């Protein structure tokens, strides 16, 4: 077998499988929801069993060799081609540098201070600065495949967004060009300035709706049901497939041994956690990993339907959407996650093969201070990354983590996208609904070392002299011994 020196020969047979009624549909048509019951899909490869013909070591070797490939279509998430969308040809695959994000361990001192061994996986180092690029690379590659196979013209791709989905879809749309036009629908005033600037800069059509994300979602779903548009929200199962690569990368980083690892994931629309669970299941089924990691979802008390579901008794629990309240983990501020049926199914399966799954709930104060404290120790976590840290502390408090376990926290986006909340904290500017009371120890301000009025009134020489004097005083500097 010579799978790694060239593009893989293997082609799977993908089909949509409804997570609610179980119906199956071939993957050569773009479907979002089940025509029978409107349930959500996961994509499955009918030939998956055939992959078991090769021993796990062969897969490990193939994936490891591909990690160093120069072959563009296999450089990013598609180095796990056989586990992803193995119907695509190389010319379909869009690679903008997504994936292979680093796992960065907290410094020794910080880990000791916190009392847990932990690392961040920096999803903010993806090209549009969030993990959404993994799913979008897969969805756009599939759209390109469809356009090529079926001769479609002028596909209009649309998504509702809490900010990062639109940034990502607009970027991939801009790259692919005329083939696929990108339209995004945002809740007015509910995405950060950076997240709004991203699709605008990519040249996408940006529409806004007064309301919250759940309102935008209803509108795009109606459009997708009744008009000729491609929906790029995580209801789209191609996105889930692409996001499975997060799990493959964690396993690969630890040389395919994830025993004793605890994976923390913030839950919003629940697409990401569904993808991550599904990814580990696939690896386990092929024997590529021998043990399943523990997976812990994290939700804010301001948007916690999944936490509520899993905290009820197994026999009687019922899923109910919740109204959301303002949250600094704004990208996860979702009261009715579309992927909930996927999570439910996948968690049942995960537990049936020996996996452990929990959801913990954290407060807004802990989320924002989580972000501030980790970034003060050299990380680049967004507020949802802060939410993971808060979730880890909560899990420790609840005795859900054992002494030797290593926690992997998902910094789902780059901190630069969420500076607004850092500034609101520094400025004591949170409206009461956030329930956040800033503490001085986490605040930081620039210091002006010369009054602005002084600038014009001093000679250049005195100006620099005065500046130096003030800095010396401010920092308590000592003169060099000569
Ligand atoms: C989308 C997003 C989330 C939530 O992910 P879901 O798949 O909706 O659960 C969390 N953090 C960031 C930064 C996001 O962009
Ligand atoms: Zn169905």
Coordinates of C-alpha atoms and ligand atoms in Angstrom, one line a residue, residues 17-23 25 33-41, ligand 2:
X17 CA -28.1 9.3 8.5
X18 CA -30.9 11.0 10.3
X19 CA -30.2 11.1 14.1
X20 CA -33.9 11.2 14.9
X21 CA -35.7 8.7 12.6
X22 CA -32.8 6.8 11.3
X23 CA -33.5 7.3 7.6
X25 CA -29.9 9.3 2.0
X33 CA -32.2 18.0 7.5
X34 CA -34.1 14.8 7.0
X35 CA -36.8 15.1 4.4
X36 CA -38.9 12.7 6.4
X37 CA -38.7 14.2 9.9
X38 CA -36.6 17.3 9.7
X39 CA -34.0 15.7 12.1
X40 CA -30.3 16.5 11.8
X41 CA -27.9 14.2 10.0
Ligands
LIG2 ZN1 -35.5 11.7 10.0

